[in-house]
mmCIF file with all atom_site columns, C-alpha atoms in Angstrom:
data_model
loop_
_atom_site.group_PDB
_atom_site.id
_atom_site.type_symbol
_atom_site.label_atom_id
_atom_site.label_alt_id
_atom_site.label_comp_id
_atom_site.label_asym_id
_atom_site.label_entity_id
_atom_site.label_seq_id
_atom_site.pdbx_PDB_ins_code
_atom_site.Cartn_x
_atom_site.Cartn_y
_atom_site.Cartn_z
_atom_site.occupancy
_atom_site.B_iso_or_equiv
_atom_site.pdbx_formal_charge
_atom_site.auth_seq_id
_atom_site.auth_comp_id
_atom_site.auth_asym_id
_atom_site.auth_atom_id
_atom_site.pdbx_PDB_model_num
ATOM 1   C CA . GLU A 1 1   ? 86.618  51.450  92.146  1.00 87.00 ? 1   GLU A CA 1
ATOM 2   C CA . HIS A 1 2   ? 89.229  49.095  93.610  1.00 87.00 ? 2   HIS A CA 1
ATOM 3   C CA . ILE A 1 3   ? 92.262  49.694  95.826  1.00 86.00 ? 3   ILE A CA 1
ATOM 4   C CA . PRO A 1 4   ? 94.690  46.755  95.531  1.00 84.00 ? 4   PRO A CA 1
ATOM 5   C CA . THR A 1 5   ? 97.391  45.532  97.876  1.00 83.00 ? 5   THR A CA 1
ATOM 6   C CA . GLY A 1 6   ? 100.678 47.393  97.987  1.00 75.00 ? 6   GLY A CA 1
ATOM 7   C CA . LEU A 1 7   ? 100.089 51.049  97.227  1.00 74.00 ? 7   LEU A CA 1
ATOM 8   C CA . PRO A 1 8   ? 103.104 53.313  97.855  1.00 70.00 ? 8   PRO A CA 1
ATOM 9   C CA . PRO A 1 9   ? 103.435 54.196  101.558 1.00 65.00 ? 9   PRO A CA 1
ATOM 10  C CA . LEU A 1 10  ? 101.440 57.201  102.731 1.00 64.00 ? 10  LEU A CA 1
ATOM 11  C CA . SER A 1 11  ? 103.256 60.186  104.171 1.00 57.00 ? 11  SER A CA 1
ATOM 12  C CA . MET A 1 12  ? 100.448 62.473  105.209 1.00 55.00 ? 12  MET A CA 1
ATOM 13  C CA . SER A 1 13  ? 100.945 63.321  108.865 1.00 53.00 ? 13  SER A CA 1
ATOM 14  C CA . ASP A 1 14  ? 98.163  65.498  110.324 1.00 54.00 ? 14  ASP A CA 1
ATOM 15  C CA . LYS A 1 15  ? 96.153  65.307  107.079 1.00 75.00 ? 15  LYS A CA 1
ATOM 16  C CA . VAL A 1 16  ? 93.026  63.438  106.044 1.00 81.00 ? 16  VAL A CA 1
ATOM 17  C CA . LEU A 1 17  ? 92.948  60.800  103.299 1.00 84.00 ? 17  LEU A CA 1
ATOM 18  C CA . VAL A 1 18  ? 89.632  61.287  101.477 1.00 86.00 ? 18  VAL A CA 1
ATOM 19  C CA . LEU A 1 19  ? 88.734  58.290  99.320  1.00 88.00 ? 19  LEU A CA 1
ATOM 20  C CA . PRO A 1 20  ? 86.782  58.990  96.118  1.00 86.00 ? 20  PRO A CA 1
ATOM 21  C CA . GLN A 1 21  ? 83.071  58.214  96.290  1.00 86.00 ? 21  GLN A CA 1
ATOM 22  C CA . SER A 1 22  ? 83.587  55.623  93.523  1.00 89.00 ? 22  SER A CA 1
ATOM 23  C CA . ILE A 1 23  ? 85.683  53.224  95.647  1.00 91.00 ? 23  ILE A CA 1
ATOM 24  C CA . LYS A 1 24  ? 83.946  49.853  96.153  1.00 93.00 ? 24  LYS A CA 1
ATOM 25  C CA . THR A 1 25  ? 86.599  47.475  97.538  1.00 93.00 ? 25  THR A CA 1
ATOM 26  C CA . ILE A 1 26  ? 89.812  47.792  99.552  1.00 91.00 ? 26  ILE A CA 1
ATOM 27  C CA . GLU A 1 27  ? 92.198  44.831  99.754  1.00 90.00 ? 27  GLU A CA 1
ATOM 28  C CA . THR A 1 28  ? 94.354  43.606  102.624 1.00 90.00 ? 28  THR A CA 1
ATOM 29  C CA . GLY A 1 29  ? 97.557  45.635  102.876 1.00 85.00 ? 29  GLY A CA 1
ATOM 30  C CA . ALA A 1 30  ? 96.305  48.313  100.491 1.00 85.00 ? 30  ALA A CA 1
ATOM 31  C CA . PHE A 1 31  ? 97.729  51.147  102.578 1.00 83.00 ? 31  PHE A CA 1
ATOM 32  C CA . LYS A 1 32  ? 101.003 51.620  104.399 1.00 80.00 ? 32  LYS A CA 1
ATOM 33  C CA . GLY A 1 33  ? 102.372 54.576  106.318 1.00 78.00 ? 33  GLY A CA 1
ATOM 34  C CA . SER A 1 34  ? 100.258 57.059  108.242 1.00 79.00 ? 34  SER A CA 1
ATOM 35  C CA . CYS A 1 35  ? 97.882  59.973  108.035 1.00 81.00 ? 35  CYS A CA 1
ATOM 36  C CA . GLY A 1 36  ? 95.539  61.764  110.403 1.00 81.00 ? 36  GLY A CA 1
ATOM 37  C CA . ALA A 1 37  ? 92.308  60.022  109.349 1.00 87.00 ? 37  ALA A CA 1
ATOM 38  C CA . VAL A 1 38  ? 90.503  58.379  106.452 1.00 90.00 ? 38  VAL A CA 1
ATOM 39  C CA . VAL A 1 39  ? 87.123  59.371  104.969 1.00 91.00 ? 39  VAL A CA 1
ATOM 40  C CA . ILE A 1 40  ? 85.213  56.447  103.441 1.00 91.00 ? 40  ILE A CA 1
ATOM 41  C CA . GLY A 1 41  ? 82.443  57.041  100.897 1.00 87.00 ? 41  GLY A CA 1
ATOM 42  C CA . ASP A 1 42  ? 78.984  55.535  100.502 1.00 88.00 ? 42  ASP A CA 1
ATOM 43  C CA . SER A 1 43  ? 79.972  53.350  97.531  1.00 90.00 ? 43  SER A CA 1
ATOM 44  C CA . ILE A 1 44  ? 82.159  50.963  99.560  1.00 92.00 ? 44  ILE A CA 1
ATOM 45  C CA . GLU A 1 45  ? 81.154  47.293  99.303  1.00 92.00 ? 45  GLU A CA 1
ATOM 46  C CA . ASN A 1 46  ? 83.936  45.627  101.274 1.00 93.00 ? 46  ASN A CA 1
ATOM 47  C CA . ILE A 1 47  ? 86.918  46.584  103.425 1.00 93.00 ? 47  ILE A CA 1
ATOM 48  C CA . ALA A 1 48  ? 89.233  43.610  103.903 1.00 93.00 ? 48  ALA A CA 1
ATOM 49  C CA . ALA A 1 49  ? 91.053  42.714  107.103 1.00 92.00 ? 49  ALA A CA 1
ATOM 50  C CA . GLY A 1 50  ? 94.404  44.496  107.355 1.00 89.00 ? 50  GLY A CA 1
ATOM 51  C CA . SER A 1 51  ? 93.441  47.257  104.930 1.00 88.00 ? 51  SER A CA 1
ATOM 52  C CA . PHE A 1 52  ? 94.584  50.123  107.132 1.00 86.00 ? 52  PHE A CA 1
ATOM 53  C CA . PRO A 1 53  ? 97.805  50.239  109.188 1.00 82.00 ? 53  PRO A CA 1
ATOM 54  C CA . SER A 1 54  ? 98.296  51.371  112.747 1.00 80.00 ? 54  SER A CA 1
ATOM 55  C CA . GLY A 1 55  ? 99.085  54.862  111.446 1.00 79.00 ? 55  GLY A CA 1
ATOM 56  C CA . ILE A 1 56  ? 95.404  55.381  110.550 1.00 85.00 ? 56  ILE A CA 1
ATOM 57  C CA . SER A 1 57  ? 93.282  55.149  113.693 1.00 87.00 ? 57  SER A CA 1
ATOM 58  C CA . VAL A 1 58  ? 90.467  57.600  112.896 1.00 90.00 ? 58  VAL A CA 1
ATOM 59  C CA . ALA A 1 59  ? 87.750  57.058  110.266 1.00 92.00 ? 59  ALA A CA 1
ATOM 60  C CA . TYR A 1 60  ? 84.740  58.967  108.976 1.00 93.00 ? 60  TYR A CA 1
ATOM 61  C CA . VAL A 1 61  ? 81.760  57.305  107.283 1.00 93.00 ? 61  VAL A CA 1
ATOM 62  C CA . SER A 1 62  ? 78.739  59.033  105.771 1.00 88.00 ? 62  SER A CA 1
ATOM 63  C CA . THR A 1 63  ? 76.160  56.266  105.324 1.00 89.00 ? 63  THR A CA 1
ATOM 64  C CA . MET A 1 64  ? 73.514  55.412  107.909 1.00 90.00 ? 64  MET A CA 1
ATOM 65  C CA . ASN A 1 65  ? 73.799  51.686  107.163 1.00 91.00 ? 65  ASN A CA 1
ATOM 66  C CA . PRO A 1 66  ? 77.237  50.191  107.910 1.00 93.00 ? 66  PRO A CA 1
ATOM 67  C CA . ARG A 1 67  ? 79.021  48.873  104.825 1.00 92.00 ? 67  ARG A CA 1
ATOM 68  C CA . PRO A 1 68  ? 80.787  45.455  105.036 1.00 92.00 ? 68  PRO A CA 1
ATOM 69  C CA . CYS A 1 69  ? 84.010  45.779  107.025 1.00 93.00 ? 69  CYS A CA 1
ATOM 70  C CA . GLU A 1 70  ? 85.978  42.692  108.040 1.00 93.00 ? 70  GLU A CA 1
ATOM 71  C CA . ALA A 1 71  ? 87.322  42.264  111.554 1.00 93.00 ? 71  ALA A CA 1
ATOM 72  C CA . GLY A 1 72  ? 90.841  43.653  111.781 1.00 92.00 ? 72  GLY A CA 1
ATOM 73  C CA . ALA A 1 73  ? 90.418  46.075  108.875 1.00 92.00 ? 73  ALA A CA 1
ATOM 74  C CA . PHE A 1 74  ? 91.933  48.792  111.064 1.00 92.00 ? 74  PHE A CA 1
ATOM 75  C CA . ALA A 1 75  ? 95.074  47.856  112.970 1.00 90.00 ? 75  ALA A CA 1
ATOM 76  C CA . ASN A 1 76  ? 94.476  50.526  115.608 1.00 88.00 ? 76  ASN A CA 1
ATOM 77  C CA . PRO A 1 77  ? 90.764  51.455  115.580 1.00 91.00 ? 77  PRO A CA 1
ATOM 78  C CA . GLN A 1 78  ? 90.392  54.401  117.937 1.00 91.00 ? 78  GLN A CA 1
ATOM 79  C CA . THR A 1 79  ? 87.691  56.843  116.814 1.00 92.00 ? 79  THR A CA 1
ATOM 80  C CA . LEU A 1 80  ? 84.895  56.416  114.263 1.00 93.00 ? 80  LEU A CA 1
ATOM 81  C CA . TYR A 1 81  ? 82.681  59.332  113.228 1.00 93.00 ? 81  TYR A CA 1
ATOM 82  C CA . VAL A 1 82  ? 79.232  58.328  111.950 1.00 93.00 ? 82  VAL A CA 1
ATOM 83  C CA . PRO A 1 83  ? 76.044  60.152  110.823 1.00 90.00 ? 83  PRO A CA 1
ATOM 84  C CA . ALA A 1 84  ? 73.561  61.246  113.476 1.00 89.00 ? 84  ALA A CA 1
ATOM 85  C CA . GLY A 1 85  ? 71.263  58.408  114.537 1.00 90.00 ? 85  GLY A CA 1
ATOM 86  C CA . SER A 1 86  ? 73.510  55.573  113.321 1.00 92.00 ? 86  SER A CA 1
ATOM 87  C CA . ARG A 1 87  ? 75.819  55.009  116.293 1.00 92.00 ? 87  ARG A CA 1
ATOM 88  C CA . MET A 1 88  ? 74.091  51.836  117.491 1.00 94.00 ? 88  MET A CA 1
ATOM 89  C CA . SER A 1 89  ? 74.145  50.291  113.994 1.00 94.00 ? 89  SER A CA 1
ATOM 90  C CA . TYR A 1 90  ? 77.938  50.694  113.843 1.00 94.00 ? 90  TYR A CA 1
ATOM 91  C CA . PHE A 1 91  ? 78.364  49.652  117.468 1.00 92.00 ? 91  PHE A CA 1
ATOM 92  C CA . THR A 1 92  ? 76.881  46.232  116.630 1.00 93.00 ? 92  THR A CA 1
ATOM 93  C CA . SER A 1 93  ? 78.431  45.803  113.174 1.00 93.00 ? 93  SER A CA 1
ATOM 94  C CA . GLN A 1 94  ? 81.469  43.595  112.442 1.00 91.00 ? 94  GLN A CA 1
ATOM 95  C CA . GLY A 1 95  ? 84.682  45.514  111.962 1.00 92.00 ? 95  GLY A CA 1
ATOM 96  C CA . TRP A 1 96  ? 83.205  48.892  112.883 1.00 95.00 ? 96  TRP A CA 1
ATOM 97  C CA . SER A 1 97  ? 82.403  47.723  116.417 1.00 94.00 ? 97  SER A CA 1
ATOM 98  C CA . GLU A 1 98  ? 86.152  47.390  117.077 1.00 94.00 ? 98  GLU A CA 1
ATOM 99  C CA . PHE A 1 99  ? 86.539  51.179  117.304 1.00 94.00 ? 99  PHE A CA 1
ATOM 100 C CA . ALA A 1 100 ? 87.057  52.302  120.895 1.00 93.00 ? 100 ALA A CA 1
ATOM 101 C CA . ASN A 1 101 ? 84.962  55.461  120.375 1.00 93.00 ? 101 ASN A CA 1
ATOM 102 C CA . ILE A 1 102 ? 82.025  55.804  117.993 1.00 93.00 ? 102 ILE A CA 1
ATOM 103 C CA . ILE A 1 103 ? 80.891  59.422  117.731 1.00 92.00 ? 103 ILE A CA 1
ATOM 104 C CA . GLU A 1 104 ? 78.026  60.962  115.788 1.00 91.00 ? 104 GLU A CA 1
ATOM 105 C CA . GLY A 1 105 ? 79.775  63.684  113.811 1.00 86.00 ? 105 GLY A CA 1
ATOM 106 C CA . GLU A 1 106 ? 79.873  63.833  110.027 1.00 79.00 ? 106 GLU A CA 1
ATOM 107 C CA . TYR A 1 107 ? 82.807  64.805  107.795 1.00 82.00 ? 107 TYR A CA 1
ATOM 108 C CA . VAL A 1 108 ? 81.600  67.399  105.279 1.00 84.00 ? 108 VAL A CA 1
ATOM 109 C CA . ARG A 1 109 ? 83.396  66.917  101.958 1.00 83.00 ? 109 ARG A CA 1
ATOM 110 C CA . ALA A 1 110 ? 84.522  69.922  99.949  1.00 87.00 ? 110 ALA A CA 1
ATOM 111 C CA . THR A 1 111 ? 82.522  70.168  96.729  1.00 87.00 ? 111 THR A CA 1
ATOM 112 C CA . SER A 1 112 ? 84.669  72.806  95.032  1.00 90.00 ? 112 SER A CA 1
ATOM 113 C CA . VAL A 1 113 ? 87.794  74.909  95.408  1.00 93.00 ? 113 VAL A CA 1
ATOM 114 C CA . SER A 1 114 ? 88.476  78.086  93.449  1.00 95.00 ? 114 SER A CA 1
ATOM 115 C CA . LEU A 1 115 ? 91.428  80.450  93.111  1.00 95.00 ? 115 LEU A CA 1
ATOM 116 C CA . ASN A 1 116 ? 91.556  84.230  92.943  1.00 95.00 ? 116 ASN A CA 1
ATOM 117 C CA . GLU A 1 117 ? 93.480  83.865  89.651  1.00 94.00 ? 117 GLU A CA 1
ATOM 118 C CA . SER A 1 118 ? 92.917  81.311  86.887  1.00 95.00 ? 118 SER A CA 1
ATOM 119 C CA . THR A 1 119 ? 95.786  82.667  84.759  1.00 95.00 ? 119 THR A CA 1
ATOM 120 C CA . THR A 1 120 ? 98.637  84.942  85.656  1.00 94.00 ? 120 THR A CA 1
ATOM 121 C CA . LEU A 1 121 ? 101.601 86.542  83.889  1.00 94.00 ? 121 LEU A CA 1
ATOM 122 C CA . MET A 1 122 ? 104.666 86.900  86.107  1.00 92.00 ? 122 MET A CA 1
ATOM 123 C CA . PRO A 1 123 ? 108.236 88.089  85.453  1.00 92.00 ? 123 PRO A CA 1
ATOM 124 C CA . LYS A 1 124 ? 111.087 85.736  86.269  1.00 92.00 ? 124 LYS A CA 1
ATOM 125 C CA . GLY A 1 125 ? 112.158 85.972  89.912  1.00 92.00 ? 125 GLY A CA 1
ATOM 126 C CA . ASN A 1 126 ? 108.858 87.331  91.270  1.00 93.00 ? 126 ASN A CA 1
ATOM 127 C CA . THR A 1 127 ? 106.471 85.998  93.920  1.00 95.00 ? 127 THR A CA 1
ATOM 128 C CA . GLN A 1 128 ? 102.677 86.172  93.967  1.00 95.00 ? 128 GLN A CA 1
ATOM 129 C CA . GLN A 1 129 ? 100.201 84.619  96.402  1.00 95.00 ? 129 GLN A CA 1
ATOM 130 C CA . LEU A 1 130 ? 97.226  82.589  95.212  1.00 96.00 ? 130 LEU A CA 1
ATOM 131 C CA . VAL A 1 131 ? 94.192  82.484  97.507  1.00 95.00 ? 131 VAL A CA 1
ATOM 132 C CA . ALA A 1 132 ? 91.909  79.440  97.566  1.00 94.00 ? 132 ALA A CA 1
ATOM 133 C CA . THR A 1 133 ? 88.220  79.430  98.517  1.00 94.00 ? 133 THR A CA 1
ATOM 134 C CA . ILE A 1 134 ? 86.699  76.126  99.666  1.00 92.00 ? 134 ILE A CA 1
ATOM 135 C CA . LEU A 1 135 ? 82.981  75.369  99.338  1.00 92.00 ? 135 LEU A CA 1
ATOM 136 C CA . PRO A 1 136 ? 80.753  74.652  101.117 1.00 90.00 ? 136 PRO A CA 1
ATOM 137 C CA . SER A 1 137 ? 81.710  77.078  103.858 1.00 89.00 ? 137 SER A CA 1
ATOM 138 C CA . ASN A 1 138 ? 81.235  74.359  106.489 1.00 86.00 ? 138 ASN A CA 1
ATOM 139 C CA . ALA A 1 139 ? 83.556  71.870  104.763 1.00 85.00 ? 139 ALA A CA 1
ATOM 140 C CA . SER A 1 140 ? 85.619  69.890  107.238 1.00 83.00 ? 140 SER A CA 1
ATOM 141 C CA . ALA A 1 141 ? 88.797  70.449  105.214 1.00 80.00 ? 141 ALA A CA 1
ATOM 142 C CA . THR A 1 142 ? 90.316  73.840  105.936 1.00 80.00 ? 142 THR A CA 1
ATOM 143 C CA . SER A 1 143 ? 93.784  73.387  104.438 1.00 82.00 ? 143 SER A CA 1
ATOM 144 C CA . VAL A 1 144 ? 94.865  73.211  100.802 1.00 89.00 ? 144 VAL A CA 1
ATOM 145 C CA . THR A 1 145 ? 97.554  71.015  99.262  1.00 88.00 ? 145 THR A CA 1
ATOM 146 C CA . TRP A 1 146 ? 99.518  73.057  96.710  1.00 93.00 ? 146 TRP A CA 1
ATOM 147 C CA . LEU A 1 147 ? 101.422 71.559  93.781  1.00 93.00 ? 147 LEU A CA 1
ATOM 148 C CA . SER A 1 148 ? 103.385 72.912  90.837  1.00 95.00 ? 148 SER A CA 1
ATOM 149 C CA . VAL A 1 149 ? 103.198 70.784  87.685  1.00 95.00 ? 149 VAL A CA 1
ATOM 150 C CA . ASN A 1 150 ? 106.673 72.002  86.687  1.00 95.00 ? 150 ASN A CA 1
ATOM 151 C CA . PRO A 1 151 ? 108.643 73.334  89.680  1.00 94.00 ? 151 PRO A CA 1
ATOM 152 C CA . ALA A 1 152 ? 111.591 74.103  87.390  1.00 95.00 ? 152 ALA A CA 1
ATOM 153 C CA . ILE A 1 153 ? 109.436 76.936  85.981  1.00 95.00 ? 153 ILE A CA 1
ATOM 154 C CA . ALA A 1 154 ? 107.679 78.041  89.178  1.00 95.00 ? 154 ALA A CA 1
ATOM 155 C CA . THR A 1 155 ? 107.347 76.695  92.713  1.00 96.00 ? 155 THR A CA 1
ATOM 156 C CA . VAL A 1 156 ? 104.553 77.053  95.241  1.00 96.00 ? 156 VAL A CA 1
ATOM 157 C CA . ASP A 1 157 ? 104.723 76.819  99.042  1.00 94.00 ? 157 ASP A CA 1
ATOM 158 C CA . ASN A 1 158 ? 102.143 75.624  101.584 1.00 90.00 ? 158 ASN A CA 1
ATOM 159 C CA . SER A 1 159 ? 100.568 79.090  101.718 1.00 93.00 ? 159 SER A CA 1
ATOM 160 C CA . GLY A 1 160 ? 100.000 79.400  97.970  1.00 95.00 ? 160 GLY A CA 1
ATOM 161 C CA . ASN A 1 161 ? 102.974 81.696  97.327  1.00 96.00 ? 161 ASN A CA 1
ATOM 162 C CA . VAL A 1 162 ? 104.133 81.161  93.737  1.00 96.00 ? 162 VAL A CA 1
ATOM 163 C CA . THR A 1 163 ? 107.778 81.970  92.967  1.00 96.00 ? 163 THR A CA 1
ATOM 164 C CA . THR A 1 164 ? 108.923 82.062  89.353  1.00 95.00 ? 164 THR A CA 1
ATOM 165 C CA . ILE A 1 165 ? 112.245 80.417  88.503  1.00 95.00 ? 165 ILE A CA 1
ATOM 166 C CA . THR A 1 166 ? 112.743 80.671  84.746  1.00 94.00 ? 166 THR A CA 1
ATOM 167 C CA . VAL A 1 167 ? 110.898 81.634  81.575  1.00 94.00 ? 167 VAL A CA 1
ATOM 168 C CA . GLY A 1 168 ? 108.183 79.182  80.549  1.00 94.00 ? 168 GLY A CA 1
ATOM 169 C CA . GLU A 1 169 ? 104.695 77.973  81.477  1.00 94.00 ? 169 GLU A CA 1
ATOM 170 C CA . THR A 1 170 ? 103.329 75.728  84.203  1.00 95.00 ? 170 THR A CA 1
ATOM 171 C CA . GLU A 1 171 ? 100.189 75.097  86.234  1.00 96.00 ? 171 GLU A CA 1
ATOM 172 C CA . ILE A 1 172 ? 99.671  75.503  89.956  1.00 96.00 ? 172 ILE A CA 1
ATOM 173 C CA . LEU A 1 173 ? 97.148  73.102  91.505  1.00 95.00 ? 173 LEU A CA 1
ATOM 174 C CA . ALA A 1 174 ? 95.130  73.618  94.683  1.00 93.00 ? 174 ALA A CA 1
ATOM 175 C CA . LEU A 1 175 ? 93.817  70.263  95.976  1.00 89.00 ? 175 LEU A CA 1
ATOM 176 C CA . VAL A 1 176 ? 91.123  69.686  98.604  1.00 86.00 ? 176 VAL A CA 1
ATOM 177 C CA . ASP A 1 177 ? 89.152  66.452  99.155  1.00 80.00 ? 177 ASP A CA 1
ATOM 178 C CA . ASN A 1 178 ? 89.659  65.154  95.583  1.00 77.00 ? 178 ASN A CA 1
ATOM 179 C CA . VAL A 1 179 ? 88.563  68.446  94.003  1.00 87.00 ? 179 VAL A CA 1
ATOM 180 C CA . ARG A 1 180 ? 91.019  70.915  92.528  1.00 90.00 ? 180 ARG A CA 1
ATOM 181 C CA . ALA A 1 181 ? 91.508  74.362  91.045  1.00 95.00 ? 181 ALA A CA 1
ATOM 182 C CA . VAL A 1 182 ? 94.166  75.315  88.501  1.00 96.00 ? 182 VAL A CA 1
ATOM 183 C CA . CYS A 1 183 ? 96.068  78.514  87.802  1.00 96.00 ? 183 CYS A CA 1
ATOM 184 C CA . HIS A 1 184 ? 98.027  78.712  84.553  1.00 97.00 ? 184 HIS A CA 1
ATOM 185 C CA . VAL A 1 185 ? 101.291 80.594  85.133  1.00 96.00 ? 185 VAL A CA 1
ATOM 186 C CA . THR A 1 186 ? 103.301 82.176  82.317  1.00 95.00 ? 186 THR A CA 1
ATOM 187 C CA . VAL A 1 187 ? 106.782 83.342  83.322  1.00 93.00 ? 187 VAL A CA 1
ATOM 188 C CA . THR A 1 188 ? 108.195 86.181  81.230  1.00 92.00 ? 188 THR A CA 1
ATOM 189 C CA . PRO A 1 189 ? 111.743 87.578  80.964  1.00 90.00 ? 189 PRO A CA 1
ATOM 190 C CA . VAL A 1 190 ? 112.667 90.520  83.137  1.00 77.00 ? 190 VAL A CA 1
ATOM 191 C CA . LEU A 1 191 ? 112.351 93.597  80.930  1.00 72.00 ? 191 LEU A CA 1
ATOM 192 C CA . VAL A 1 192 ? 115.025 96.278  80.771  1.00 68.00 ? 192 VAL A CA 1
ATOM 193 C CA . GLU A 1 193 ? 113.639 99.427  82.395  1.00 68.00 ? 193 GLU A CA 1
ATOM 194 C CA . ARG A 1 194 ? 116.425 101.833 81.535  1.00 73.00 ? 194 ARG A CA 1
ATOM 195 C CA . LEU A 1 195 ? 119.498 101.897 79.344  1.00 71.00 ? 195 LEU A CA 1
ATOM 196 C CA . THR A 1 196 ? 122.334 104.377 79.859  1.00 75.00 ? 196 THR A CA 1
ATOM 197 C CA . LEU A 1 197 ? 125.284 104.981 77.600  1.00 76.00 ? 197 LEU A CA 1
ATOM 198 C CA . SER A 1 198 ? 128.707 106.159 78.678  1.00 75.00 ? 198 SER A CA 1
ATOM 199 C CA . ASP A 1 199 ? 130.244 109.211 77.042  1.00 66.00 ? 199 ASP A CA 1
#
C-alpha cells in the first residue's frame, strides 16, 4: 500500500511500470532511474512532490476524479493519459495540471497471462519455446517479461525460448502488468540411444 523513499533504481527503458491497484501513497524520492511510463491505480491517496524522476515523463490514470498529487510529483511531466470525459478535471487539478499534454486514452491492464505449457520435461541441452497469451485481447501491454527462477538449471530469453543447462528443476515465469504465468521445467539427463561394442 505504501512506496517509501529510496527504492532501487529502475532500469526499464521502453517498458511500462504498472503499480499494483493496492498502492495508496508514494513518498518523495521513491523512484530513481527511468522507464517508458507509469500506470497509477484507482487506490492512490497521495503522490508526494519529487516521487518520479525525469526518466518517467508519461503517466496513465484510470479514475475519473483526480487523486491528490502534489506539485512537482513528476520531474518532467510531458504526457498524461486520462479516462474519456475527465480531461478538464485533470487540467485544473494540482500536480496533474503540470503535464504538457493531457490526452483522453485509457491504459487497459492485463487481467491474466497463460502459457501453452504449465509443465514440461526437457533433456539437458535442449531448447523449447513457451508461448504466452495475454487477456483481455485489447490489453495495452503486448510484451512479456520472462524470468527463470534458477538460471543454472534453465535459462529463458526475451522470446520465451527455454534452454536447459543441467539436470534439475526450475520454474519459468511470464510477467505482464503484475499478473504472471508459471511453467515448471524438469531437466532430465540425455539418454543413450545406441551402444556399440568393438570386436
